């Protein structure tokens, strides 16, 4: 990272910290990231260990107490430990799937917008075709076709989430390609590669950063939905979605099994949304001077 880039990053973080909602989102994200990284050190029990003392004499899960901070599940496993390891699953899928989706969408959008012609028309019609399918329905179909696993779920989510960023980057690239400074560069003999990498892509970085942040929220929710439907990450790998899926029938008798993973999903998605919204306001030139 160059000194200039480091200074800009510091400025953005400082402006984020001055916004209470964005600061709350950053704190939530930081807590979840640290919990996922240090899960082996924090978790009091292995996530898949079935504990005899984790069930009542009648075989029912235990509510939260001093030993099991968030209670136990139907098999006597510590819910707190499973949530910590479930954070790893959510973040891995969120970062990997969203990273692939953003890279794919940005590449398609920039290529279509910059080169135009038949290439742009074909790429954008394919994008429109993909957008015509409901994302959740398409993800369910793809997840059902392939054998669900951590990486397959990440790939499936990426395959249905790239279209929005492709549309956005296409529109902005077309707008930038018609600007006077691009035409001036072309007039003095600058090649297409120089125009693309020196003048087009730098202007797209803020948009890509915002969509990358907001997209993680969507990815986390979609992974939880697929796992809840039983076609996402498969047990015994802990996932916030499959924890709810396994425990939904005991919602009235053991509500903590659904409440705690549900709150975790909501808070993480909310955290990324708050940070993404703040980044959009900070990085959007039309918003400068308003705060």
mmCIF file of C-alpha atoms in Angstrom:
data_model
loop_
_atom_site.group_PDB
_atom_site.id
_atom_site.type_symbol
_atom_site.label_atom_id
_atom_site.label_comp_id
_atom_site.label_asym_id
_atom_site.label_seq_id
_atom_site.Cartn_x
_atom_site.Cartn_y
_atom_site.Cartn_z
ATOM 1 C CA UNK A 1 0.000 0.000 0.000
ATOM 2 C CA UNK A 2 1.370 3.408 -1.017
ATOM 3 C CA UNK A 3 1.619 6.237 1.551
ATOM 4 C CA UNK A 4 -1.135 8.101 -0.309
ATOM 5 C CA UNK A 5 -3.425 5.075 -0.253
ATOM 6 C CA UNK A 6 -2.696 4.548 3.435
ATOM 7 C CA UNK A 7 -3.579 8.166 4.194
ATOM 8 C CA UNK A 8 -6.845 7.882 2.243
ATOM 9 C CA UNK A 9 -7.727 4.680 4.079
ATOM 10 C CA UNK A 10 -7.035 6.395 7.395
ATOM 11 C CA UNK A 11 -9.265 9.304 6.383
ATOM 12 C CA UNK A 12 -12.102 6.969 5.420
ATOM 13 C CA UNK A 13 -11.809 5.046 8.705
ATOM 14 C CA UNK A 14 -11.765 8.308 10.666
ATOM 15 C CA UNK A 15 -14.931 9.491 8.924
ATOM 16 C CA UNK A 16 -16.575 6.125 9.558
ATOM 17 C CA UNK A 17 -15.702 6.377 13.245
ATOM 18 C CA UNK A 18 -17.470 9.744 13.469
ATOM 19 C CA UNK A 19 -20.758 8.148 12.413
ATOM 20 C CA UNK A 20 -22.434 6.345 15.355
ATOM 21 C CA UNK A 21 -24.263 3.793 13.201
ATOM 22 C CA UNK A 22 -21.188 3.029 11.092
ATOM 23 C CA UNK A 23 -19.074 2.741 14.235
ATOM 24 C CA UNK A 24 -21.595 0.299 15.672
ATOM 25 C CA UNK A 25 -21.389 -1.728 12.457
ATOM 26 C CA UNK A 26 -17.581 -1.746 12.567
ATOM 27 C CA UNK A 27 -17.624 -2.930 16.188
ATOM 28 C CA UNK A 28 -20.059 -5.755 15.364
ATOM 29 C CA UNK A 29 -17.945 -6.868 12.399
ATOM 30 C CA UNK A 30 -14.748 -6.700 14.467
ATOM 31 C CA UNK A 31 -16.283 -8.775 17.274
ATOM 32 C CA UNK A 32 -17.483 -11.450 14.836
ATOM 33 C CA UNK A 33 -14.133 -11.551 13.017
ATOM 34 C CA UNK A 34 -12.193 -11.898 16.274
ATOM 35 C CA UNK A 35 -14.629 -14.541 17.530
ATOM 36 C CA UNK A 36 -14.163 -16.536 14.318
ATOM 37 C CA UNK A 37 -10.368 -16.248 14.367
ATOM 38 C CA UNK A 38 -9.972 -17.142 18.032
ATOM 39 C CA UNK A 39 -12.836 -19.660 18.209
ATOM 40 C CA UNK A 40 -10.478 -22.550 19.131
ATOM 41 C CA UNK A 41 -9.223 -20.501 22.098
ATOM 42 C CA UNK A 42 -12.558 -19.008 23.176
ATOM 43 C CA UNK A 43 -14.884 -21.985 22.746
ATOM 44 C CA UNK A 44 -15.249 -23.881 26.053
ATOM 45 C CA UNK A 45 -16.045 -27.154 24.244
ATOM 46 C CA UNK A 46 -15.404 -28.663 20.807
ATOM 47 C CA UNK A 47 -18.313 -27.656 18.548
ATOM 48 C CA UNK A 48 -19.350 -31.218 17.688
ATOM 49 C CA UNK A 49 -18.775 -32.877 21.055
ATOM 50 C CA UNK A 50 -21.943 -34.432 22.471
ATOM 51 C CA UNK A 51 -21.815 -33.911 26.218
ATOM 52 C CA UNK A 52 -23.689 -36.198 28.589
ATOM 53 C CA UNK A 53 -24.042 -33.326 31.038
ATOM 54 C CA UNK A 54 -25.452 -31.192 28.220
ATOM 55 C CA UNK A 55 -28.875 -32.838 28.409
ATOM 56 C CA UNK A 56 -31.444 -33.195 31.150
ATOM 57 C CA UNK A 57 -32.374 -36.611 32.528
ATOM 58 C CA UNK A 58 -35.283 -36.612 30.079
ATOM 59 C CA UNK A 59 -32.892 -35.940 27.176
ATOM 60 C CA UNK A 60 -33.910 -32.313 26.637
ATOM 61 C CA UNK A 61 -31.405 -29.508 25.870
ATOM 62 C CA UNK A 62 -30.273 -27.292 28.736
ATOM 63 C CA UNK A 63 -31.077 -23.568 28.900
ATOM 64 C CA UNK A 64 -28.259 -21.027 29.365
ATOM 65 C CA UNK A 65 -26.412 -21.363 32.668
ATOM 66 C CA UNK A 66 -22.946 -20.851 34.150
ATOM 67 C CA UNK A 67 -21.502 -23.903 32.394
ATOM 68 C CA UNK A 68 -23.254 -23.549 29.042
ATOM 69 C CA UNK A 69 -23.452 -19.809 28.430
ATOM 70 C CA UNK A 70 -26.023 -20.070 25.635
ATOM 71 C CA UNK A 71 -27.431 -23.468 26.522
ATOM 72 C CA UNK A 72 -27.084 -26.739 24.641
ATOM 73 C CA UNK A 73 -28.700 -28.176 21.544
ATOM 74 C CA UNK A 74 -30.662 -31.358 20.935
ATOM 75 C CA UNK A 75 -27.529 -33.530 21.028
ATOM 76 C CA UNK A 76 -26.029 -31.953 24.131
ATOM 77 C CA UNK A 77 -23.541 -29.802 22.204
ATOM 78 C CA UNK A 78 -22.579 -26.394 23.580
ATOM 79 C CA UNK A 79 -24.430 -23.740 21.575
ATOM 80 C CA UNK A 80 -21.925 -20.978 22.348
ATOM 81 C CA UNK A 81 -19.082 -23.069 20.912
ATOM 82 C CA UNK A 82 -21.100 -23.899 17.810
ATOM 83 C CA UNK A 83 -21.950 -20.244 17.235
ATOM 84 C CA UNK A 84 -18.273 -19.296 17.429
ATOM 85 C CA UNK A 85 -17.337 -21.881 14.821
ATOM 86 C CA UNK A 86 -20.436 -20.961 12.817
ATOM 87 C CA UNK A 87 -19.013 -17.444 12.557
ATOM 88 C CA UNK A 88 -16.069 -18.946 10.676
ATOM 89 C CA UNK A 89 -18.461 -20.521 8.182
ATOM 90 C CA UNK A 90 -20.427 -17.306 7.646
ATOM 91 C CA UNK A 91 -17.314 -15.161 7.188
ATOM 92 C CA UNK A 92 -15.531 -17.625 4.909
ATOM 93 C CA UNK A 93 -18.550 -17.929 2.633
ATOM 94 C CA UNK A 94 -19.283 -14.213 2.900
ATOM 95 C CA UNK A 95 -15.782 -13.145 1.902
ATOM 96 C CA UNK A 96 -15.081 -15.871 -0.684
ATOM 97 C CA UNK A 97 -18.494 -15.860 -2.370
ATOM 98 C CA UNK A 98 -18.782 -12.101 -2.391
ATOM 99 C CA UNK A 99 -15.186 -11.716 -3.577
ATOM 100 C CA UNK A 100 -15.856 -13.991 -6.551
ATOM 101 C CA UNK A 101 -19.163 -12.253 -7.274
ATOM 102 C CA UNK A 102 -17.637 -8.756 -7.157
ATOM 103 C CA UNK A 103 -14.650 -9.760 -9.301
ATOM 104 C CA UNK A 104 -16.883 -11.480 -11.864
ATOM 105 C CA UNK A 105 -19.457 -8.711 -11.964
ATOM 106 C CA UNK A 106 -16.850 -5.951 -12.191
ATOM 107 C CA UNK A 107 -15.003 -7.752 -14.992
ATOM 108 C CA UNK A 108 -18.191 -8.304 -16.994
ATOM 109 C CA UNK A 109 -19.454 -4.752 -16.431
ATOM 110 C CA UNK A 110 -16.165 -3.023 -17.218
ATOM 111 C CA UNK A 111 -15.558 -5.169 -20.309
ATOM 112 C CA UNK A 112 -19.058 -4.552 -21.653
ATOM 113 C CA UNK A 113 -18.989 -0.850 -20.862
ATOM 114 C CA UNK A 114 -15.501 -0.113 -22.145
ATOM 115 C CA UNK A 115 -15.465 -2.145 -25.363
ATOM 116 C CA UNK A 116 -19.170 -1.893 -26.192
ATOM 117 C CA UNK A 117 -20.296 -3.216 -29.559
ATOM 118 C CA UNK A 118 -21.238 -6.848 -29.964
ATOM 119 C CA UNK A 119 -19.117 -7.845 -26.946
ATOM 120 C CA UNK A 120 -20.940 -5.436 -24.663
ATOM 121 C CA UNK A 121 -24.341 -6.384 -26.061
ATOM 122 C CA UNK A 122 -23.775 -10.118 -25.558
ATOM 123 C CA UNK A 123 -22.406 -9.705 -22.030
ATOM 124 C CA UNK A 124 -25.223 -7.430 -20.880
ATOM 125 C CA UNK A 125 -27.968 -9.547 -22.426
ATOM 126 C CA UNK A 126 -26.524 -12.532 -20.574
ATOM 127 C CA UNK A 127 -26.504 -10.426 -17.403
ATOM 128 C CA UNK A 128 -30.148 -9.493 -17.977
ATOM 129 C CA UNK A 129 -30.976 -13.166 -18.473
ATOM 130 C CA UNK A 130 -29.361 -14.075 -15.163
ATOM 131 C CA UNK A 131 -31.140 -11.206 -13.396
ATOM 132 C CA UNK A 132 -34.489 -12.476 -14.698
ATOM 133 C CA UNK A 133 -34.223 -15.524 -12.423
ATOM 134 C CA UNK A 134 -35.005 -14.966 -8.718
ATOM 135 C CA UNK A 135 -31.637 -15.210 -6.950
ATOM 136 C CA UNK A 136 -32.879 -17.442 -4.128
ATOM 137 C CA UNK A 137 -34.678 -19.835 -6.481
ATOM 138 C CA UNK A 138 -31.633 -20.086 -8.747
ATOM 139 C CA UNK A 139 -29.376 -20.678 -5.726
ATOM 140 C CA UNK A 140 -31.699 -23.448 -4.486
ATOM 141 C CA UNK A 141 -31.630 -25.144 -7.889
ATOM 142 C CA UNK A 142 -27.832 -24.945 -8.177
ATOM 143 C CA UNK A 143 -27.306 -26.094 -4.589
ATOM 144 C CA UNK A 144 -29.619 -29.046 -5.200
ATOM 145 C CA UNK A 145 -27.722 -30.047 -8.352
ATOM 146 C CA UNK A 146 -24.272 -30.010 -6.752
ATOM 147 C CA UNK A 147 -23.261 -31.848 -3.590
ATOM 148 C CA UNK A 148 -23.495 -29.161 -0.891
ATOM 149 C CA UNK A 149 -20.255 -28.298 0.881
ATOM 150 C CA UNK A 150 -18.614 -25.159 2.211
ATOM 151 C CA UNK A 151 -16.906 -24.251 -1.060
ATOM 152 C CA UNK A 152 -19.766 -25.370 -3.316
ATOM 153 C CA UNK A 153 -22.167 -23.164 -1.368
ATOM 154 C CA UNK A 154 -19.743 -20.232 -1.729
ATOM 155 C CA UNK A 155 -19.517 -20.846 -5.496
ATOM 156 C CA UNK A 156 -23.300 -21.152 -5.856
ATOM 157 C CA UNK A 157 -23.879 -17.872 -4.019
ATOM 158 C CA UNK A 158 -21.240 -16.154 -6.168
ATOM 159 C CA UNK A 159 -22.955 -17.409 -9.330
ATOM 160 C CA UNK A 160 -26.222 -15.662 -8.433
ATOM 161 C CA UNK A 161 -24.842 -12.463 -6.885
ATOM 162 C CA UNK A 162 -22.583 -11.016 -9.589
ATOM 163 C CA UNK A 163 -25.281 -9.492 -11.793
ATOM 164 C CA UNK A 164 -26.002 -6.344 -9.762
ATOM 165 C CA UNK A 165 -22.380 -5.209 -9.624
ATOM 166 C CA UNK A 166 -22.065 -5.977 -13.353
ATOM 167 C CA UNK A 167 -24.980 -3.650 -14.105
ATOM 168 C CA UNK A 168 -23.631 -0.867 -11.893
ATOM 169 C CA UNK A 169 -20.068 -1.010 -13.233
ATOM 170 C CA UNK A 170 -21.339 -1.201 -16.813
ATOM 171 C CA UNK A 171 -23.352 2.001 -16.394
ATOM 172 C CA UNK A 172 -20.493 3.870 -14.727
ATOM 173 C CA UNK A 173 -17.931 2.631 -17.243
ATOM 174 C CA UNK A 174 -20.084 3.788 -20.159
ATOM 175 C CA UNK A 175 -20.444 7.181 -18.509
ATOM 176 C CA UNK A 176 -16.705 7.500 -17.841
ATOM 177 C CA UNK A 177 -15.771 6.370 -21.351
ATOM 178 C CA UNK A 178 -17.652 9.359 -22.763
ATOM 179 C CA UNK A 179 -16.026 11.934 -20.472
ATOM 180 C CA UNK A 180 -13.814 14.662 -21.915
ATOM 181 C CA UNK A 181 -10.615 13.543 -20.177
ATOM 182 C CA UNK A 182 -10.930 10.065 -21.708
ATOM 183 C CA UNK A 183 -11.497 11.512 -25.169
ATOM 184 C CA UNK A 184 -8.489 13.804 -24.654
ATOM 185 C CA UNK A 185 -6.290 10.854 -23.681
ATOM 186 C CA UNK A 186 -7.454 8.981 -26.756
ATOM 187 C CA UNK A 187 -6.781 12.007 -28.955
ATOM 188 C CA UNK A 188 -3.136 12.242 -27.877
ATOM 189 C CA UNK A 189 -2.615 8.592 -28.714
ATOM 190 C CA UNK A 190 -3.069 6.831 -25.388
ATOM 191 C CA UNK A 191 -3.767 3.128 -25.799
ATOM 192 C CA UNK A 192 -6.878 1.390 -24.559
ATOM 193 C CA UNK A 193 -5.000 -0.371 -21.798
ATOM 194 C CA UNK A 194 -3.660 2.930 -20.420
ATOM 195 C CA UNK A 195 -7.103 4.547 -20.538
ATOM 196 C CA UNK A 196 -8.708 1.559 -18.834
ATOM 197 C CA UNK A 197 -6.187 1.124 -16.025
ATOM 198 C CA UNK A 198 -5.191 4.761 -15.466
ATOM 199 C CA UNK A 199 -8.515 6.554 -15.929
ATOM 200 C CA UNK A 200 -11.476 4.168 -15.826
ATOM 201 C CA UNK A 201 -10.707 1.634 -13.086
ATOM 202 C CA UNK A 202 -9.531 4.167 -10.440
ATOM 203 C CA UNK A 203 -12.893 5.933 -10.705
ATOM 204 C CA UNK A 204 -14.695 2.620 -10.198
ATOM 205 C CA UNK A 205 -12.845 1.635 -7.010
ATOM 206 C CA UNK A 206 -15.212 3.483 -4.604
ATOM 207 C CA UNK A 207 -18.270 1.873 -6.196
ATOM 208 C CA UNK A 208 -16.690 -1.569 -6.082
ATOM 209 C CA UNK A 209 -15.695 -1.089 -2.435
ATOM 210 C CA UNK A 210 -19.245 -0.128 -1.453
ATOM 211 C CA UNK A 211 -20.807 -3.046 -3.295
ATOM 212 C CA UNK A 212 -18.222 -5.432 -1.889
ATOM 213 C CA UNK A 213 -19.161 -4.365 1.645
ATOM 214 C CA UNK A 214 -22.913 -4.439 1.106
ATOM 215 C CA UNK A 215 -22.655 -7.731 -0.765
ATOM 216 C CA UNK A 216 -21.238 -9.578 2.237
ATOM 217 C CA UNK A 217 -24.478 -8.851 4.084
ATOM 218 C CA UNK A 218 -26.517 -10.368 1.250
ATOM 219 C CA UNK A 219 -24.171 -13.338 1.063
ATOM 220 C CA UNK A 220 -24.417 -14.073 4.788
ATOM 221 C CA UNK A 221 -28.211 -13.980 4.622
ATOM 222 C CA UNK A 222 -28.322 -16.186 1.524
ATOM 223 C CA UNK A 223 -25.972 -18.752 3.091
ATOM 224 C CA UNK A 224 -28.112 -18.835 6.227
ATOM 225 C CA UNK A 225 -31.235 -19.278 4.092
ATOM 226 C CA UNK A 226 -29.754 -22.172 2.105
ATOM 227 C CA UNK A 227 -28.494 -23.853 5.281
ATOM 228 C CA UNK A 228 -31.885 -23.367 6.924
ATOM 229 C CA UNK A 229 -33.513 -25.077 3.933
ATOM 230 C CA UNK A 230 -31.096 -27.977 4.331
ATOM 231 C CA UNK A 231 -29.220 -27.461 1.046
ATOM 232 C CA UNK A 232 -26.419 -25.252 2.334
ATOM 233 C CA UNK A 233 -23.464 -26.149 4.518
ATOM 234 C CA UNK A 234 -24.090 -29.643 5.804
ATOM 235 C CA UNK A 235 -23.752 -30.872 9.404
ATOM 236 C CA UNK A 236 -21.614 -31.525 11.332
ATOM 237 C CA UNK A 237 -19.985 -28.299 10.069
ATOM 238 C CA UNK A 238 -21.631 -25.625 12.242
ATOM 239 C CA UNK A 239 -23.438 -22.866 10.410
ATOM 240 C CA UNK A 240 -25.828 -20.335 11.883
ATOM 241 C CA UNK A 241 -28.423 -21.355 9.305
ATOM 242 C CA UNK A 242 -28.206 -25.103 9.894
ATOM 243 C CA UNK A 243 -28.260 -24.586 13.674
ATOM 244 C CA UNK A 244 -31.697 -22.980 13.232
ATOM 245 C CA UNK A 245 -32.696 -25.714 10.769
ATOM 246 C CA UNK A 246 -31.836 -28.474 13.224
ATOM 247 C CA UNK A 247 -33.652 -26.788 16.115
ATOM 248 C CA UNK A 248 -36.728 -25.207 14.523
ATOM 249 C CA UNK A 249 -39.148 -27.863 15.788
ATOM 250 C CA UNK A 250 -38.097 -27.089 19.373
ATOM 251 C CA UNK A 251 -38.688 -23.361 19.092
ATOM 252 C CA UNK A 252 -41.421 -23.314 21.749
ATOM 253 C CA UNK A 253 -39.638 -25.562 24.251
ATOM 254 C CA UNK A 254 -36.023 -24.443 23.649
ATOM 255 C CA UNK A 255 -36.256 -20.968 22.054
ATOM 256 C CA UNK A 256 -32.585 -20.163 22.706
ATOM 257 C CA UNK A 257 -31.610 -22.624 19.966
ATOM 258 C CA UNK A 258 -33.256 -20.381 17.366
ATOM 259 C CA UNK A 259 -32.957 -16.990 19.071
ATOM 260 C CA UNK A 260 -29.170 -16.784 19.487
ATOM 261 C CA UNK A 261 -28.140 -17.852 15.945
ATOM 262 C CA UNK A 262 -30.926 -15.650 14.542
ATOM 263 C CA UNK A 263 -29.598 -12.635 16.442
ATOM 264 C CA UNK A 264 -26.064 -13.412 15.244
ATOM 265 C CA UNK A 265 -27.210 -13.458 11.602
ATOM 266 C CA UNK A 266 -29.152 -10.216 11.980
ATOM 267 C CA UNK A 267 -26.323 -8.368 13.740
ATOM 268 C CA UNK A 268 -23.655 -9.394 11.221
ATOM 269 C CA UNK A 269 -25.840 -8.498 8.237
ATOM 270 C CA UNK A 270 -26.790 -5.209 9.886
ATOM 271 C CA UNK A 271 -23.139 -4.418 10.633
ATOM 272 C CA UNK A 272 -22.078 -4.782 6.997
ATOM 273 C CA UNK A 273 -25.123 -2.842 5.802
ATOM 274 C CA UNK A 274 -24.390 0.071 8.139
ATOM 275 C CA UNK A 275 -20.734 0.209 7.097
ATOM 276 C CA UNK A 276 -21.645 -0.124 3.420
ATOM 277 C CA UNK A 277 -24.185 2.690 3.598
ATOM 278 C CA UNK A 278 -21.665 4.938 5.338
ATOM 279 C CA UNK A 279 -18.976 4.115 2.770
ATOM 280 C CA UNK A 280 -21.376 4.991 -0.026
ATOM 281 C CA UNK A 281 -21.982 8.431 1.498
ATOM 282 C CA UNK A 282 -18.281 9.030 2.171
ATOM 283 C CA UNK A 283 -16.920 7.839 -1.175
ATOM 284 C CA UNK A 284 -19.680 9.271 -3.365
ATOM 285 C CA UNK A 285 -18.397 12.673 -4.608
ATOM 286 C CA UNK A 286 -21.953 14.055 -4.716
ATOM 287 C CA UNK A 287 -22.198 13.598 -0.938
ATOM 288 C CA UNK A 288 -19.054 15.567 -0.059
ATOM 289 C CA UNK A 289 -19.626 18.559 2.128
ATOM 290 C CA UNK A 290 -22.956 17.311 3.434
ATOM 291 C CA UNK A 291 -21.552 15.883 6.664
#
